[in-house]
Structures are given as structure tokens and as C-alpha cells.
mmCIF file of C-alpha atoms in Angstrom:
data_model
loop_
_atom_site.group_PDB
_atom_site.id
_atom_site.type_symbol
_atom_site.label_atom_id
_atom_site.label_comp_id
_atom_site.label_asym_id
_atom_site.label_seq_id
_atom_site.Cartn_x
_atom_site.Cartn_y
_atom_site.Cartn_z
ATOM 1 C CA ARG A 475 -0.106 0.046 0.125
ATOM 2 C CA GLY A 476 1.093 3.434 -0.841
ATOM 3 C CA TRP A 477 0.757 7.059 -0.052
ATOM 4 C CA ARG A 478 1.402 10.689 -1.806
ATOM 5 C CA THR A 479 1.065 13.227 -0.162
ATOM 6 C CA GLU A 480 1.203 16.711 -1.540
ATOM 7 C CA LEU A 481 2.154 20.139 0.654
ATOM 8 C CA PRO A 482 1.950 23.615 -0.874
ATOM 9 C CA VAL A 483 4.595 26.355 0.256
ATOM 10 C CA SER A 484 3.371 29.745 0.733
ATOM 11 C CA GLY A 485 5.648 32.989 0.610
ATOM 12 C CA THR A 486 8.958 33.258 -0.694
ATOM 13 C CA TRP A 487 12.067 31.295 0.118
ATOM 14 C CA PRO A 488 14.701 32.903 2.214
ATOM 15 C CA ALA A 489 17.857 34.862 0.461
ATOM 16 C CA ALA A 490 20.470 32.548 0.287
ATOM 17 C CA ALA A 491 23.819 33.888 2.128
ATOM 18 C CA THR A 492 26.226 35.776 0.041
ATOM 19 C CA PRO A 493 29.258 33.386 -0.413
ATOM 20 C CA ALA A 494 32.226 35.473 1.536
ATOM 21 C CA SER A 495 34.857 36.695 -1.404
ATOM 22 C CA GLY A 496 38.156 35.363 0.029
ATOM 23 C CA VAL A 497 40.407 35.963 2.710
ATOM 24 C CA SER A 498 42.539 38.922 3.044
ATOM 25 C CA PRO A 499 46.039 38.813 1.442
ATOM 26 C CA ALA A 500 47.761 38.830 4.757
ATOM 27 C CA LEU A 501 46.199 36.099 6.230
ATOM 28 C CA ALA A 502 46.611 33.870 3.026
ATOM 29 C CA GLU A 503 49.809 34.624 3.053
ATOM 30 C CA ALA A 504 50.387 33.344 6.807
ATOM 31 C CA LEU A 505 48.372 30.543 5.995
ATOM 32 C CA ARG A 506 51.054 29.702 3.391
ATOM 33 C CA ARG A 507 54.256 30.254 5.371
ATOM 34 C CA ASN A 508 52.331 27.735 8.330
ATOM 35 C CA ALA A 509 51.669 25.140 5.627
ATOM 36 C CA GLN A 510 55.291 25.414 4.316
ATOM 37 C CA GLU A 511 56.692 25.053 7.983
ATOM 38 C CA SER A 512 54.810 22.696 8.880
ATOM 39 C CA ALA A 513 55.523 20.023 5.995
ATOM 40 C CA ALA A 514 59.375 20.880 6.322
ATOM 41 C CA PRO A 515 60.829 18.475 8.879
ATOM 42 C CA ALA A 516 63.079 20.032 11.821
ATOM 43 C CA ALA A 517 66.759 19.693 11.717
ATOM 44 C CA ALA A 518 67.401 17.941 15.354
ATOM 45 C CA GLY A 519 69.608 19.417 17.585
ATOM 46 C CA TRP A 520 73.370 17.631 18.002
ATOM 47 C CA GLY A 521 72.401 15.903 20.967
ATOM 48 C CA ALA A 522 69.033 14.200 19.787
ATOM 49 C CA TRP A 523 70.718 13.094 16.586
ATOM 50 C CA PHE A 524 74.278 11.387 17.812
ATOM 51 C CA ALA A 525 71.962 9.873 20.698
ATOM 52 C CA ALA A 526 69.898 8.504 17.023
ATOM 53 C CA LEU A 527 73.086 7.596 15.750
ATOM 54 C CA LEU A 528 74.168 5.666 18.687
ATOM 55 C CA GLY A 529 71.102 4.333 19.101
ATOM 56 C CA ALA A 530 70.944 3.363 15.514
ATOM 57 C CA LEU A 531 74.918 1.645 15.519
ATOM 58 C CA LEU A 532 73.545 -0.195 18.769
ATOM 59 C CA GLY A 533 70.667 -1.477 17.038
ATOM 60 C CA GLY A 534 72.634 -2.733 14.162
ATOM 61 C CA LEU A 535 74.731 -4.587 16.156
ATOM 62 C CA LEU A 536 72.406 -6.656 18.145
ATOM 63 C CA LEU A 537 70.165 -7.213 14.526
ATOM 64 C CA ASN A 538 73.051 -9.974 14.100
ATOM 65 C CA LEU A 539 71.230 -11.913 17.241
ATOM 66 C CA MET A 540 67.968 -11.870 15.793
ATOM 67 C CA PRO A 541 66.929 -15.193 13.914
ATOM 68 C CA CYS A 542 66.276 -12.745 10.593
ATOM 69 C CA VAL A 543 70.036 -12.904 10.345
ATOM 70 C CA PHE A 544 70.931 -16.067 10.806
ATOM 71 C CA PRO A 545 71.041 -17.610 7.404
ATOM 72 C CA VAL A 546 73.376 -15.035 5.874
ATOM 73 C CA LEU A 547 75.774 -15.306 8.673
ATOM 74 C CA ALA A 548 75.773 -18.579 7.962
ATOM 75 C CA VAL A 549 76.775 -18.352 4.619
ATOM 76 C CA LYS A 550 79.299 -15.574 5.296
ATOM 77 C CA VAL A 551 81.146 -17.974 7.804
ATOM 78 C CA VAL A 552 81.464 -20.659 5.519
ATOM 79 C CA GLY A 553 83.078 -17.740 2.954
ATOM 80 C CA PHE A 554 85.558 -16.279 5.651
ATOM 81 C CA ALA A 555 86.335 -20.513 6.380
ATOM 82 C CA ARG A 556 87.013 -20.965 2.670
ATOM 83 C CA HIS A 557 89.797 -18.119 2.771
ATOM 84 C CA GLY A 558 91.096 -18.941 6.374
ATOM 85 C CA GLY A 559 94.896 -18.468 5.318
ATOM 86 C CA ASP A 560 94.240 -15.588 3.227
ATOM 87 C CA ALA A 561 94.288 -12.340 5.285
ATOM 88 C CA ARG A 562 94.007 -9.570 2.901
ATOM 89 C CA THR A 563 91.196 -11.771 0.869
ATOM 90 C CA ARG A 564 89.067 -11.961 4.252
ATOM 91 C CA THR A 565 89.776 -7.938 4.768
ATOM 92 C CA LEU A 566 88.579 -7.193 1.477
ATOM 93 C CA GLY A 567 85.748 -8.900 1.492
ATOM 94 C CA GLY A 568 84.838 -7.712 5.166
ATOM 95 C CA LEU A 569 85.085 -4.565 3.620
ATOM 96 C CA ALA A 570 82.895 -5.559 0.619
ATOM 97 C CA TYR A 571 80.805 -6.689 2.615
ATOM 98 C CA THR A 572 80.030 -3.834 5.110
ATOM 99 C CA ALA A 573 79.968 -1.523 2.021
ATOM 100 C CA GLY A 574 76.803 -3.740 0.510
ATOM 101 C CA VAL A 575 75.223 -3.611 3.862
ATOM 102 C CA VAL A 576 75.669 -0.024 4.535
ATOM 103 C CA ALA A 577 74.367 0.678 0.938
ATOM 104 C CA ALA A 578 71.598 -1.099 0.749
ATOM 105 C CA PHE A 579 70.326 0.582 4.322
ATOM 106 C CA ILE A 580 70.678 3.585 2.583
ATOM 107 C CA ALA A 581 68.757 2.549 -0.186
ATOM 108 C CA LEU A 582 65.971 1.602 1.600
ATOM 109 C CA GLY A 583 65.972 4.149 3.746
ATOM 110 C CA GLY A 584 66.154 6.312 0.954
ATOM 111 C CA LEU A 585 62.800 4.483 -0.344
ATOM 112 C CA LEU A 586 60.960 5.044 2.959
ATOM 113 C CA LEU A 587 61.718 8.729 3.260
ATOM 114 C CA ALA A 588 60.430 9.351 -0.171
ATOM 115 C CA LEU A 589 57.489 7.506 -0.187
ATOM 116 C CA ARG A 590 56.576 8.900 3.457
ATOM 117 C CA ALA A 591 57.220 12.314 1.472
ATOM 118 C CA GLY A 592 54.617 11.127 -1.038
ATOM 119 C CA GLY A 593 51.955 10.816 1.556
ATOM 120 C CA GLU A 594 52.438 6.778 2.166
ATOM 121 C CA GLN A 595 52.251 5.219 5.549
ATOM 122 C CA LEU A 596 54.513 3.077 5.492
ATOM 123 C CA GLY A 597 57.020 1.959 8.294
ATOM 124 C CA TRP A 598 60.415 -0.430 9.170
ATOM 125 C CA GLY A 599 60.035 -3.652 7.013
ATOM 126 C CA PHE A 600 57.554 -2.100 4.628
ATOM 127 C CA GLN A 601 58.817 -3.952 1.461
ATOM 128 C CA LEU A 602 57.789 -7.332 3.539
ATOM 129 C CA GLN A 603 54.064 -6.164 3.173
ATOM 130 C CA SER A 604 54.191 -7.185 -0.658
ATOM 131 C CA PRO A 605 53.339 -11.038 -1.139
ATOM 132 C CA ALA A 606 55.554 -11.313 -4.406
ATOM 133 C CA VAL A 607 58.557 -10.261 -2.300
ATOM 134 C CA VAL A 608 57.794 -12.927 0.385
ATOM 135 C CA ALA A 609 57.530 -15.602 -1.968
ATOM 136 C CA ALA A 610 60.644 -14.701 -3.544
ATOM 137 C CA LEU A 611 62.409 -14.570 -0.036
ATOM 138 C CA ALA A 612 61.066 -17.899 0.882
ATOM 139 C CA ALA A 613 61.885 -19.485 -2.074
ATOM 140 C CA LEU A 614 65.064 -18.202 -2.133
ATOM 141 C CA PHE A 615 66.049 -19.165 1.309
ATOM 142 C CA THR A 616 64.506 -22.843 1.056
ATOM 143 C CA LEU A 617 67.061 -22.947 -2.019
ATOM 144 C CA ILE A 618 69.970 -21.849 0.312
ATOM 145 C CA GLY A 619 68.788 -24.138 2.819
ATOM 146 C CA LEU A 620 68.754 -27.326 0.707
ATOM 147 C CA SER A 621 72.292 -26.450 -0.550
ATOM 148 C CA LEU A 622 73.639 -26.049 2.750
ATOM 149 C CA ALA A 623 72.151 -29.321 3.623
ATOM 150 C CA GLY A 624 74.111 -30.933 0.841
ATOM 151 C CA LEU A 625 70.964 -31.750 -1.769
ATOM 152 C CA PHE A 626 72.878 -30.019 -4.151
ATOM 153 C CA GLU A 627 75.246 -27.132 -5.040
ATOM 154 C CA PHE A 628 74.698 -23.969 -6.807
ATOM 155 C CA GLY A 629 77.927 -24.362 -8.852
ATOM 156 C CA GLY A 630 76.504 -27.653 -10.378
ATOM 157 C CA LEU A 631 73.119 -25.860 -11.569
ATOM 158 C CA LEU A 632 75.019 -22.947 -13.593
ATOM 159 C CA PRO A 633 76.878 -22.926 -16.841
ATOM 160 C CA ALA A 634 80.355 -23.500 -16.525
ATOM 161 C CA GLY A 635 80.881 -19.730 -17.347
ATOM 162 C CA TRP A 636 78.860 -18.371 -14.338
ATOM 163 C CA GLY A 637 80.080 -21.561 -11.687
ATOM 164 C CA GLY A 638 83.643 -19.599 -11.420
ATOM 165 C CA LEU A 639 82.121 -16.387 -10.432
ATOM 166 C CA GLN A 640 82.030 -16.605 -6.928
ATOM 167 C CA LEU A 641 85.766 -17.525 -6.988
ATOM 168 C CA ARG A 642 86.858 -15.049 -9.470
ATOM 169 C CA HIS A 643 85.292 -11.919 -8.015
ATOM 170 C CA PRO A 644 85.032 -12.665 -4.382
ATOM 171 C CA VAL A 645 84.392 -8.861 -3.297
ATOM 172 C CA ALA A 646 81.592 -8.381 -5.521
ATOM 173 C CA ASP A 647 80.349 -11.508 -4.266
ATOM 174 C CA ALA A 648 80.639 -10.530 -0.129
ATOM 175 C CA ALA A 649 79.256 -7.168 -1.500
ATOM 176 C CA LEU A 650 75.775 -8.849 -2.381
ATOM 177 C CA SER A 651 76.007 -11.085 0.618
ATOM 178 C CA GLY A 652 75.450 -7.782 2.612
ATOM 179 C CA VAL A 653 72.591 -6.664 0.366
ATOM 180 C CA LEU A 654 70.910 -10.069 0.702
ATOM 181 C CA ALA A 655 71.621 -9.610 4.310
ATOM 182 C CA VAL A 656 69.934 -6.540 4.520
ATOM 183 C CA ALA A 657 66.517 -7.353 2.439
ATOM 184 C CA ILE A 658 66.090 -10.458 4.878
ATOM 185 C CA ALA A 659 66.799 -8.381 8.482
ATOM 186 C CA SER A 660 64.258 -5.706 7.636
ATOM 187 C CA PRO A 661 61.525 -7.476 9.337
ATOM 188 C CA CYS A 662 63.501 -7.608 12.491
ATOM 189 C CA THR A 663 63.681 -4.892 15.105
ATOM 190 C CA ALA A 664 66.547 -5.151 17.486
ATOM 191 C CA PRO A 665 66.859 -2.824 20.757
ATOM 192 C CA PHE A 666 67.481 0.822 20.312
ATOM 193 C CA MET A 667 66.551 0.736 16.716
ATOM 194 C CA GLY A 668 62.866 1.763 17.480
ATOM 195 C CA ALA A 669 63.423 5.167 19.020
ATOM 196 C CA SER A 670 66.208 6.067 16.315
ATOM 197 C CA LEU A 671 63.977 5.084 13.283
ATOM 198 C CA GLY A 672 60.936 6.747 14.881
ATOM 199 C CA LEU A 673 62.880 9.761 14.907
ATOM 200 C CA VAL A 674 63.984 9.452 11.285
ATOM 201 C CA VAL A 675 60.710 10.250 9.870
ATOM 202 C CA THR A 676 60.354 13.581 11.631
ATOM 203 C CA LEU A 677 63.854 14.101 9.976
ATOM 204 C CA PRO A 678 65.354 16.473 6.661
ATOM 205 C CA ALA A 679 66.777 13.336 4.401
ATOM 206 C CA GLY A 680 70.467 14.044 5.479
ATOM 207 C CA GLN A 681 70.443 13.519 8.867
ATOM 208 C CA GLY A 682 67.651 10.361 7.984
ATOM 209 C CA LEU A 683 70.035 8.761 5.955
ATOM 210 C CA ALA A 684 73.068 9.133 8.534
ATOM 211 C CA VAL A 685 70.898 7.196 10.902
ATOM 212 C CA PHE A 686 70.512 4.400 8.339
ATOM 213 C CA ALA A 687 73.889 4.505 7.692
ATOM 214 C CA ALA A 688 75.036 4.161 11.282
ATOM 215 C CA LEU A 689 71.984 1.153 11.297
ATOM 216 C CA GLY A 690 74.350 -0.322 8.495
ATOM 217 C CA LEU A 691 77.727 0.555 10.083
ATOM 218 C CA GLY A 692 76.701 -1.257 13.101
ATOM 219 C CA MET A 693 75.172 -4.445 11.756
ATOM 220 C CA ALA A 694 78.140 -5.001 9.889
ATOM 221 C CA LEU A 695 80.731 -4.162 12.485
ATOM 222 C CA PRO A 696 81.129 -8.084 14.056
#
């Protein structure tokens, strides 16, 4: 059952309010300056920045005790044992590993800061929110685990020209293992890291990237 109601309206509608033509130029300029100052990160004082650097250094050092990093540390120990009698090769390998770790942390930090500046709501380990990245890392470490267990060797699966690359270029191999270590260490957060990384998103890019570099140096320090 339906109803229809009609109601006549008598009289005239009230006049609509006249919209404001705009704000004064002085107020508009003040609002613009305020928006710019709010958007630009403020540089931290020297004391707070050095505290963040120290926290990142200690956090990176303790990051080696997290279970995320154990697989890569096993690979590095095997690499050091292979060059046990060659001090120069061990030193170059350690420096290359350090360079790879620090470069990867700076690249990861730069990407995080750039996405944050673009309005993305991201945090530490944001790349592991991607199912494709998680699946690729799971497959990679399954293969590494099977290789370390002796089921097969990567050298036997590669063409003859590629099989000796690791031996011919041990420095590049060490640097790439440092990049890999950072890729899988990112889901872990060690003590002292949280406060430093929380401060990074409020700092200018230069100071923020320096904190990420200190984090990488701490991780590679051992």
C-alpha cells in the first residue's frame, strides 16, 4: 500500500547567504607560510641526532642476534672459512660486505623517506608487506637451506662460465651478500632501533639517511 502527500508552500524562500569573496592577502600569506613550515621536517639538535646515531649503531650490532639474519651469517662464516689462510682476501671481503650492508640500508632508507614524503603510511620492513617479495625470499632461502644441507650445489646448476664467478670476484660476492642480509633483516627490530627509526621520519633527508648508514655500519661491524 502506498501514499502520496502534497503540501503547497506559500510565501517566498529566504535569500541565500552571500559567499565570502576570500580572505585578506595577509592572512593568505600567513597560512601559506604556516603550511610550508609544517611540511618541512625540522633538523634535530646535535645531541638528539648523535643519540639517534648511537642507538642505530647499537641496534644494528644487536640485529645480528635476531633470527632473521642467521641464514646469511651462516653463508658468511662459510665464506670466511674458505679464505682462512688469506688475510688480505678476508679483509677485502669484510670491507665489501660492510659496503654492501651500508649501501643497502641507505637505499632502503631513501626509498622509505621518499614514499613517506609522498604521503604513504609506511614503516620499517615495508617491502615485506608485498606478497611477491615474501614469496621470492621464501623460495630463495629454501634453495639456500637445501644447498647448505648438501642436496645440491649452485655451481653444478649454473653454466660453466658462471660457476666460477664467485671465486673470480669474491669482493662482489661479499658485497651482494651484504645486500641480501639487509633484505632479510628488515622484518626484525633490535633493541635501540625503534627510537632511532621513529626519529628518522621527522628528520630532514640528510640526517635521516645518516641514521640508516649508522644502522648498517652497526650490523656489519662484527
